[in-house]
Each structure stands twice: as structure tokens, then as C-alpha cells.
PDB file of C-alpha atoms in Angstrom:
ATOM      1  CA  UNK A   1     -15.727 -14.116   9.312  1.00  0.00           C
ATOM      2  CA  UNK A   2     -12.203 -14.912  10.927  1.00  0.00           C
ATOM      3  CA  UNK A   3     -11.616 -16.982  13.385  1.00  0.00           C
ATOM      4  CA  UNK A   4      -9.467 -15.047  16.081  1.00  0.00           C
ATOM      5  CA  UNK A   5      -8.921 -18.680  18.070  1.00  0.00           C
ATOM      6  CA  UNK A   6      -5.533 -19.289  17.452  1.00  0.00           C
ATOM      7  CA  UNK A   7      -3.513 -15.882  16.249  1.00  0.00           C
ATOM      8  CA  UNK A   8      -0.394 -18.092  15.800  1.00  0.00           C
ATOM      9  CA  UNK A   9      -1.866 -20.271  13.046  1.00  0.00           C
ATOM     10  CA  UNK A  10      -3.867 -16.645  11.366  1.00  0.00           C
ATOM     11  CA  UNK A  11      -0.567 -15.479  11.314  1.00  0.00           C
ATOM     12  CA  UNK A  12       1.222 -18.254   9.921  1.00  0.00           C
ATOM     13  CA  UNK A  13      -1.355 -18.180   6.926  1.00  0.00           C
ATOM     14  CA  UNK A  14      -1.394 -14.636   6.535  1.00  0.00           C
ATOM     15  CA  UNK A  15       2.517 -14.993   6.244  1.00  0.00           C
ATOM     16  CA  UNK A  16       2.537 -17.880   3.592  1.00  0.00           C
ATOM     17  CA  UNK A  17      -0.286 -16.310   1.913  1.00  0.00           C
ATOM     18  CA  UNK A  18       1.435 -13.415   1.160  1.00  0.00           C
ATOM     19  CA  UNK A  19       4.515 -15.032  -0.058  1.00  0.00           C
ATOM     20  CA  UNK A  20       2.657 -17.247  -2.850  1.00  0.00           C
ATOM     21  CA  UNK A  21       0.508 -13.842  -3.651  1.00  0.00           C
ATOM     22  CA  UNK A  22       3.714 -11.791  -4.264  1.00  0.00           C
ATOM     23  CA  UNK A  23       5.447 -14.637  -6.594  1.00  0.00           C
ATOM     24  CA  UNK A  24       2.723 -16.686  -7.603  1.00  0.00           C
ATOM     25  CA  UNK A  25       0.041 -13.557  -7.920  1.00  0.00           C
ATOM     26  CA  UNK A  26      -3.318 -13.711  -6.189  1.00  0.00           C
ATOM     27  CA  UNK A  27      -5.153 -15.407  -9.018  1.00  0.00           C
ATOM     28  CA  UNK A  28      -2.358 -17.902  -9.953  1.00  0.00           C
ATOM     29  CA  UNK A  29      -2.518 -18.542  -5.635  1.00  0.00           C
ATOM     30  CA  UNK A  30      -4.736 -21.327  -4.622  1.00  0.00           C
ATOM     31  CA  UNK A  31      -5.961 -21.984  -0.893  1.00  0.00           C
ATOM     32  CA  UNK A  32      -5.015 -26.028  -1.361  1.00  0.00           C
ATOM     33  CA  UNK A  33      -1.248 -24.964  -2.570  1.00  0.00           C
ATOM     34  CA  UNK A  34      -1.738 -22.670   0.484  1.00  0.00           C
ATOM     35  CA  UNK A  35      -3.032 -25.046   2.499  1.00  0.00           C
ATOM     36  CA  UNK A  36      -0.304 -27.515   1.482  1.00  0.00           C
ATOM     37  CA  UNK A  37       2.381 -25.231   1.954  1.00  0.00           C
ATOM     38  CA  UNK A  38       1.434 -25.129   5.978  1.00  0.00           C
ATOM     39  CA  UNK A  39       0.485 -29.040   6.212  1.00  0.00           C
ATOM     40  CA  UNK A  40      -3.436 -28.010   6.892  1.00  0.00           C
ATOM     41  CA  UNK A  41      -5.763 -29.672   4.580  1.00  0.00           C
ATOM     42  CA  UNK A  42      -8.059 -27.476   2.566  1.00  0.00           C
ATOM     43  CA  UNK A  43     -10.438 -27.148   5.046  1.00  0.00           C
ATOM     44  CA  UNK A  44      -8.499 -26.532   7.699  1.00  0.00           C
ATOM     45  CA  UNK A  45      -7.365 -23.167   5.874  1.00  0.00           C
ATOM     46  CA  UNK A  46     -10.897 -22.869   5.750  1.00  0.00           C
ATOM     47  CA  UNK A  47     -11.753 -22.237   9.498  1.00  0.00           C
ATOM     48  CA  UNK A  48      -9.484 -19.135   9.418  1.00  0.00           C
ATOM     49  CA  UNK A  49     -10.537 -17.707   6.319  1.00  0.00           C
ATOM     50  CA  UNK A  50     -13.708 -18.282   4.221  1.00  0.00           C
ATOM     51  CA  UNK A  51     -11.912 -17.447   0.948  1.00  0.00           C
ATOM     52  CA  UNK A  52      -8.969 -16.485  -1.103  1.00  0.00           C
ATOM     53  CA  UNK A  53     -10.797 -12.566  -0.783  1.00  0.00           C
ATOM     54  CA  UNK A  54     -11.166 -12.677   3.036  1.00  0.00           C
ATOM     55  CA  UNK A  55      -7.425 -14.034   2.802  1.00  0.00           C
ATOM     56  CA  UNK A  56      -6.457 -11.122   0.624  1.00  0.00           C
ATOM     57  CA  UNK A  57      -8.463  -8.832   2.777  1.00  0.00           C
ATOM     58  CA  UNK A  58      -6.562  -9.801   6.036  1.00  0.00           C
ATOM     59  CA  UNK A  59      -3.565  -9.358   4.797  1.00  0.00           C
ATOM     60  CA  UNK A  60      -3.839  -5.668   2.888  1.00  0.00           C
ATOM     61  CA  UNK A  61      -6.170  -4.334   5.771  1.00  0.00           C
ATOM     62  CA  UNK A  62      -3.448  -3.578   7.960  1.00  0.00           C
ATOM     63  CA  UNK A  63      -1.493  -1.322   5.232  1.00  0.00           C
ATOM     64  CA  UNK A  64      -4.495   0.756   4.265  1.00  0.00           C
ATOM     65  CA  UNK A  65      -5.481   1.160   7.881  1.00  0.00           C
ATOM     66  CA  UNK A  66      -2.088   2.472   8.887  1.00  0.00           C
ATOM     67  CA  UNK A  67      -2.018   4.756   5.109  1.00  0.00           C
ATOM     68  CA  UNK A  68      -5.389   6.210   7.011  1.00  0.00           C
ATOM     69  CA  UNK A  69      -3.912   6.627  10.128  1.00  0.00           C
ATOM     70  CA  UNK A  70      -0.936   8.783   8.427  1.00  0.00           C
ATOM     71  CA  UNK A  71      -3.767  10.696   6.607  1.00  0.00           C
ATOM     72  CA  UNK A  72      -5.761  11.414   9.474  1.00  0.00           C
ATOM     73  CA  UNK A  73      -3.074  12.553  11.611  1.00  0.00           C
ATOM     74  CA  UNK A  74      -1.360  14.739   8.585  1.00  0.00           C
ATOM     75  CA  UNK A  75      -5.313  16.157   8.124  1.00  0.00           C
ATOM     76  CA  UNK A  76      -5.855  16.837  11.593  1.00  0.00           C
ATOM     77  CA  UNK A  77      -3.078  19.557  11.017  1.00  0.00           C
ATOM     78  CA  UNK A  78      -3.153  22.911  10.516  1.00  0.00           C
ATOM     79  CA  UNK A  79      -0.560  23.112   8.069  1.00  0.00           C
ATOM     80  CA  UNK A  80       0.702  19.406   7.683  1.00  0.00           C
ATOM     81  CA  UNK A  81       4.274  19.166   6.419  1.00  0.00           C
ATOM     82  CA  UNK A  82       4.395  18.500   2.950  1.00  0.00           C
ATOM     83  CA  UNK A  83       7.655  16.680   3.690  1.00  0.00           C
ATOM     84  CA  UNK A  84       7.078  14.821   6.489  1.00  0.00           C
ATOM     85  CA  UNK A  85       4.594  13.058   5.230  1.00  0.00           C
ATOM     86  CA  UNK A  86       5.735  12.495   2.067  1.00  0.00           C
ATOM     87  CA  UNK A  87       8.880  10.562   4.405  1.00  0.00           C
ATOM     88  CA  UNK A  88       5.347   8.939   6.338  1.00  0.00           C
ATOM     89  CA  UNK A  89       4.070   7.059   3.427  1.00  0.00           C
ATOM     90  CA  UNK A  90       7.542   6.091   2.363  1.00  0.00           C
ATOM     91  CA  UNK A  91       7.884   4.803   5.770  1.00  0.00           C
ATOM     92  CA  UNK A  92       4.686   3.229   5.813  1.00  0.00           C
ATOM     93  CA  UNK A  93       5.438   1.292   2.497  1.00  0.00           C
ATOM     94  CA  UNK A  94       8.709   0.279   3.419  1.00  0.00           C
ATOM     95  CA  UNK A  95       7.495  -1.155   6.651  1.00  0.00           C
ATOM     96  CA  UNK A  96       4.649  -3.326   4.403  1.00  0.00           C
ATOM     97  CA  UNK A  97       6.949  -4.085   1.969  1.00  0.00           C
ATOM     98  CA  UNK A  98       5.712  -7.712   1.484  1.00  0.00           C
ATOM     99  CA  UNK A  99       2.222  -6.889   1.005  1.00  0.00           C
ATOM    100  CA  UNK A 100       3.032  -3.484  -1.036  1.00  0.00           C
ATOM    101  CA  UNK A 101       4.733  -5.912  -3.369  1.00  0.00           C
ATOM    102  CA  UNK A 102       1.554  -8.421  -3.304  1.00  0.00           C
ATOM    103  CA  UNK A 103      -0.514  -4.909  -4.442  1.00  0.00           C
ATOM    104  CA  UNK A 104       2.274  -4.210  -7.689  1.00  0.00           C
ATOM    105  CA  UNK A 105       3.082  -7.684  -8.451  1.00  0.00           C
ATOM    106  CA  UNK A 106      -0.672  -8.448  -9.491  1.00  0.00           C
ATOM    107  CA  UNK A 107      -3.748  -6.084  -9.571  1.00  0.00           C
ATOM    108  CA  UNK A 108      -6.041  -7.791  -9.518  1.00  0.00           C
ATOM    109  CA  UNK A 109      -6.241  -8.221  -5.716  1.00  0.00           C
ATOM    110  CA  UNK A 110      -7.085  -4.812  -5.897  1.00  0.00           C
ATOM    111  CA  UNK A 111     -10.630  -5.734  -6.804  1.00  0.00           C
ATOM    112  CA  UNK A 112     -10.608  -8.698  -4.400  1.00  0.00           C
ATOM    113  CA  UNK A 113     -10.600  -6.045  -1.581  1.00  0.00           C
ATOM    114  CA  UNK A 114     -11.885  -3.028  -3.103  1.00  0.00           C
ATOM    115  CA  UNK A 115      -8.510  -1.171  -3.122  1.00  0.00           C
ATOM    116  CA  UNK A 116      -9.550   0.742  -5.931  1.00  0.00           C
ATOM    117  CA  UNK A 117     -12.039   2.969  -4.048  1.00  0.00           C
ATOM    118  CA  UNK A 118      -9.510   3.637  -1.161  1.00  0.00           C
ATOM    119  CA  UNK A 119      -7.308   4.810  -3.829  1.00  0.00           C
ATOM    120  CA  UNK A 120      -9.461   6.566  -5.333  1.00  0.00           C
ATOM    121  CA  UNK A 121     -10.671   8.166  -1.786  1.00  0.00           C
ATOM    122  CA  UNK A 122      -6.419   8.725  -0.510  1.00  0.00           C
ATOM    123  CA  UNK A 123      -6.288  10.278  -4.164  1.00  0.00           C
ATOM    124  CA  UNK A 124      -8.508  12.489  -2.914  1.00  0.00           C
ATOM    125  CA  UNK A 125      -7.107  13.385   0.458  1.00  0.00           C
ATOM    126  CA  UNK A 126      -3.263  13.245  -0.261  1.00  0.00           C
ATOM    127  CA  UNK A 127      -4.304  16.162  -2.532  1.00  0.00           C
ATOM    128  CA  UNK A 128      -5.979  18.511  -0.178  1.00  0.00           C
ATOM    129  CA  UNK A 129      -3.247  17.766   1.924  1.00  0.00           C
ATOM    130  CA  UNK A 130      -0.318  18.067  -0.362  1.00  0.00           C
ATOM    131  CA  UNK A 131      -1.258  21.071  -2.535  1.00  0.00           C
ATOM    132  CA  UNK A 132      -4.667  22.245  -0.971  1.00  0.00           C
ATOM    133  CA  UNK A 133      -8.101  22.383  -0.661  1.00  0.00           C
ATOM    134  CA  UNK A 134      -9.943  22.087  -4.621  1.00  0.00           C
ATOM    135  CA  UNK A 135      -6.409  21.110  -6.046  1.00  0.00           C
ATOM    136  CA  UNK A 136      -6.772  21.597  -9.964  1.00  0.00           C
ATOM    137  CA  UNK A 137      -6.345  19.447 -12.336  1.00  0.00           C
ATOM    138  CA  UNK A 138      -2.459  20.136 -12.400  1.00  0.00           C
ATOM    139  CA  UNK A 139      -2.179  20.285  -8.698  1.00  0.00           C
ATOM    140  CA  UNK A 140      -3.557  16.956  -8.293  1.00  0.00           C
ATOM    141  CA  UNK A 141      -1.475  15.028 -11.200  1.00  0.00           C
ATOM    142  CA  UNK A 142       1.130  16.495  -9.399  1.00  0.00           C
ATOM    143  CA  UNK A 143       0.132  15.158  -5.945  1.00  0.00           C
ATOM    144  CA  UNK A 144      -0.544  12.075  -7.914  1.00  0.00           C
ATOM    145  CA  UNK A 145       3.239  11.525  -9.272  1.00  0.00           C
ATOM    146  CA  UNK A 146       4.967  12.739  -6.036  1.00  0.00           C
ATOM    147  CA  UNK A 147       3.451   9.802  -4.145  1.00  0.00           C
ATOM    148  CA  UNK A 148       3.048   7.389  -6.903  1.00  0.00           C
ATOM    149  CA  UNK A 149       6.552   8.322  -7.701  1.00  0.00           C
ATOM    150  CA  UNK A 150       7.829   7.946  -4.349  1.00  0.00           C
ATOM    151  CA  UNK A 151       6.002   4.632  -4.022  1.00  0.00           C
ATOM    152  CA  UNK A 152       7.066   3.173  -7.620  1.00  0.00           C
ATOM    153  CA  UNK A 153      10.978   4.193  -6.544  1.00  0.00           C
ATOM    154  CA  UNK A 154      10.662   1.952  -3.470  1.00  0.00           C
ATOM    155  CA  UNK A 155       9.328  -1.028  -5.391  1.00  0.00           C
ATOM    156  CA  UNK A 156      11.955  -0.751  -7.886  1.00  0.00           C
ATOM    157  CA  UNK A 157      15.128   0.679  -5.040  1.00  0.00           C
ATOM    158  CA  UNK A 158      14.274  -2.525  -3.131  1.00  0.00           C
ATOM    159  CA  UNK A 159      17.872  -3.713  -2.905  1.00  0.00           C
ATOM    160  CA  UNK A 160      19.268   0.090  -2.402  1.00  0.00           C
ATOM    161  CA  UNK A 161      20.184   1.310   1.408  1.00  0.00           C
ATOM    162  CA  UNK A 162      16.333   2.578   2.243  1.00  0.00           C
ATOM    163  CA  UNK A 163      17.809   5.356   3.908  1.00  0.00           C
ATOM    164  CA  UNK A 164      19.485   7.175   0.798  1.00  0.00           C
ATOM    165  CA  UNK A 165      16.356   5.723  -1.710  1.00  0.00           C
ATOM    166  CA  UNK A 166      13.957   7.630   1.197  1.00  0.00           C
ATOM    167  CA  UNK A 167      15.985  11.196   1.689  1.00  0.00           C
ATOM    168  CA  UNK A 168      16.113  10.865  -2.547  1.00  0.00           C
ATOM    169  CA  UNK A 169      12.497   9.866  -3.156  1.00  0.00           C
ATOM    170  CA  UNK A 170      11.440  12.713  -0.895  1.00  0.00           C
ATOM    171  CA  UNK A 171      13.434  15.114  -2.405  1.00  0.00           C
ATOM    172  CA  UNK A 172      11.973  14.045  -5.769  1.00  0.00           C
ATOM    173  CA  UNK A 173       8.423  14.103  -4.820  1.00  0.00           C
ATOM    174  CA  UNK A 174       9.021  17.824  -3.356  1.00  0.00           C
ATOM    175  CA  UNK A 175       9.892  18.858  -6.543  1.00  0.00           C
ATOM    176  CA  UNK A 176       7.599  17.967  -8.661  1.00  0.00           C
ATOM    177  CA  UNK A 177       4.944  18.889  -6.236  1.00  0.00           C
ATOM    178  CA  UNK A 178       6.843  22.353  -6.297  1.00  0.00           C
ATOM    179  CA  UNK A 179       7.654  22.699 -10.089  1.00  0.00           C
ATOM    180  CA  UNK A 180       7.102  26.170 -11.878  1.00  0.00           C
ATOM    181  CA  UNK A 181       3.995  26.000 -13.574  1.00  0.00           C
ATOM    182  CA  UNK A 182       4.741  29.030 -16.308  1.00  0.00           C
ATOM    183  CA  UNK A 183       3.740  27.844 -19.623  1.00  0.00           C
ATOM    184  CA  UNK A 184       7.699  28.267 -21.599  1.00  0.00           C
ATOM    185  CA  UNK A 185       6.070  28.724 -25.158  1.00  0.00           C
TER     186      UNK A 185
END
């Protein structure tokens, strides 16, 4: 469990933490270089956080609570703009940059925290949302690579005015969520 005492110092960790974790990667990371980098002793980084996971956990938790929040409020809708929230999640990205760089630098925190079943579950709902309810097979690769597009562009736009990358991304995603399905052969 974490220890709430001092939000200062929780922060300060979560902060270093997720500097080593986005240049180091979370399994290069250790708590004592951690630790070190703060002036705490091992065990001192301890008291906050049990392990590396509940370190990894505090710091991602935020971003997938806030992706759920965008959900939820885009699914409580009758007829969410596809748009809009498309410009949402780029938002919400952008505004977790750090930590949504932590995620595609190394993946394997995504099994210290389990992010691979809330992917698998926003998979899911950024579907019904973006193309319906029972998307197809096609419908939902193409939900897939409008947001995984949108969210690989940031990652790799980071130096690029986020205004222009954002109206462009969009743009992009709309498209291929809108492409003409007719077979051509």
C-alpha cells in the first residue's frame, strides 16, 4: 500500500521514477538507482512504495483513469463525436506525455500493471464508440489504427507544434475510420 504521509516526497519519486523508466526502461530501472537519484536510501523509497510494480502502478494509474474518464463521458452519449474524441485522447496523451513515453519506450511495464487487459477492454469500447455497436472485424482494425495511429504520430511528432500534429492526426484518424470499404478487384 502507499503511504499518502508526505505527497511532496510521493511526488518527487513518482517524478524521478518516471524519468529513469522512460530512458533507462522499467526493467533496466532499479529502486536503489532510484533511491539514489533522490538521496533516500533504499528503504526509504520503500515506505512510499512496496515495489518497482506499485511504483509503476502509481505512476500509469492516473493516465488510464483519465483514458476512462474520456470513455465514459464519450459513452454516456447519444451519438458521441467521432471527432471530438478522437482530439480527447490526443489531448489526453499529450497531457501524459512522460508516462505515455514510459508505456512505448519499454513494454514490459505493461505487464507490471496489467495494461494489457485495459487495452484490451478500451479496444473494446473505443470501437462501439467509434464505428458502433458489434463493429466487424474491419470496423474494429479500423478503430484500432485511427487511435493507435493518432497515438504512434504523437510519440514520434514530439518535437512538432502539438497544435498542427493534433488538427493532422485527427484528420488522419477520420479517414481511415471513414475509408470506402468497396472491394476494387
Amino acid at each position: 500500500m502507499v503511504n499518502e504521509r508526505n505527497p511532496s516526497t510521493r511526488e518527487r519519486i513518482i517524478a524521478v521514477a518516471t524519468t529513469a523508466f522512460a530512458t533507462q526502461g522499467f526493467e533496466q530501472s532499479s529502486l536503489r538507482e532510484i533511491a539514489e537519484e533522490l538521496g533516500f536510501s533504499k528503504a526509504a523509497l520503500y515506505y512510499h512504495f512496496r515495489s518497482k510494480e506499485d511504483l509503476a502502478r502509481a505512476i500509469i494509474v492516473p493516465m488510464t483513469e483519465a483514458f476512462d474518464d474520456v470513455l465514459s463521458a464519450a459513452e454516456a452519449q447519444d451519438n458521441p463525436d467521432r471527432e471530438t474524441l478522437l482530439g480527447e485522447i490526443f489531448d489526453l496523451l499529450f497531457s501524459h506525455f512522460a508516462v505515455y513515453r514510459v508505456v512505448m519506450r519499454d513494454a514490459s511495464i505493461l505487464r507490471a500493471v496489467d495494461l494489457e487487459r485495459w487495452s484490451g477492454e478500451w479496444i473494446e469500447r473505443i470501437s462501439h464508440i467509434l464505428v458502433g455497436p458489434d463493429p466487424d472485424v474491419v470496423e474494429t482494425v479500423r478503430a484500432v489504427m485511427a487511435v493507435g495511429g493518432l497515438a504512434r504520430t504523437l510519440f514520434l511528432t514530439a518535437t512538432m507544434p502539438p497544435s498542427t500534429v493534433k488538427t493532422e492526426a485527427v484528420r488522419a484518424a477520420m479517414r481511415v475510420l471513414d475509408a470506402d470499404t468497396k472491394d476494387e478487384s
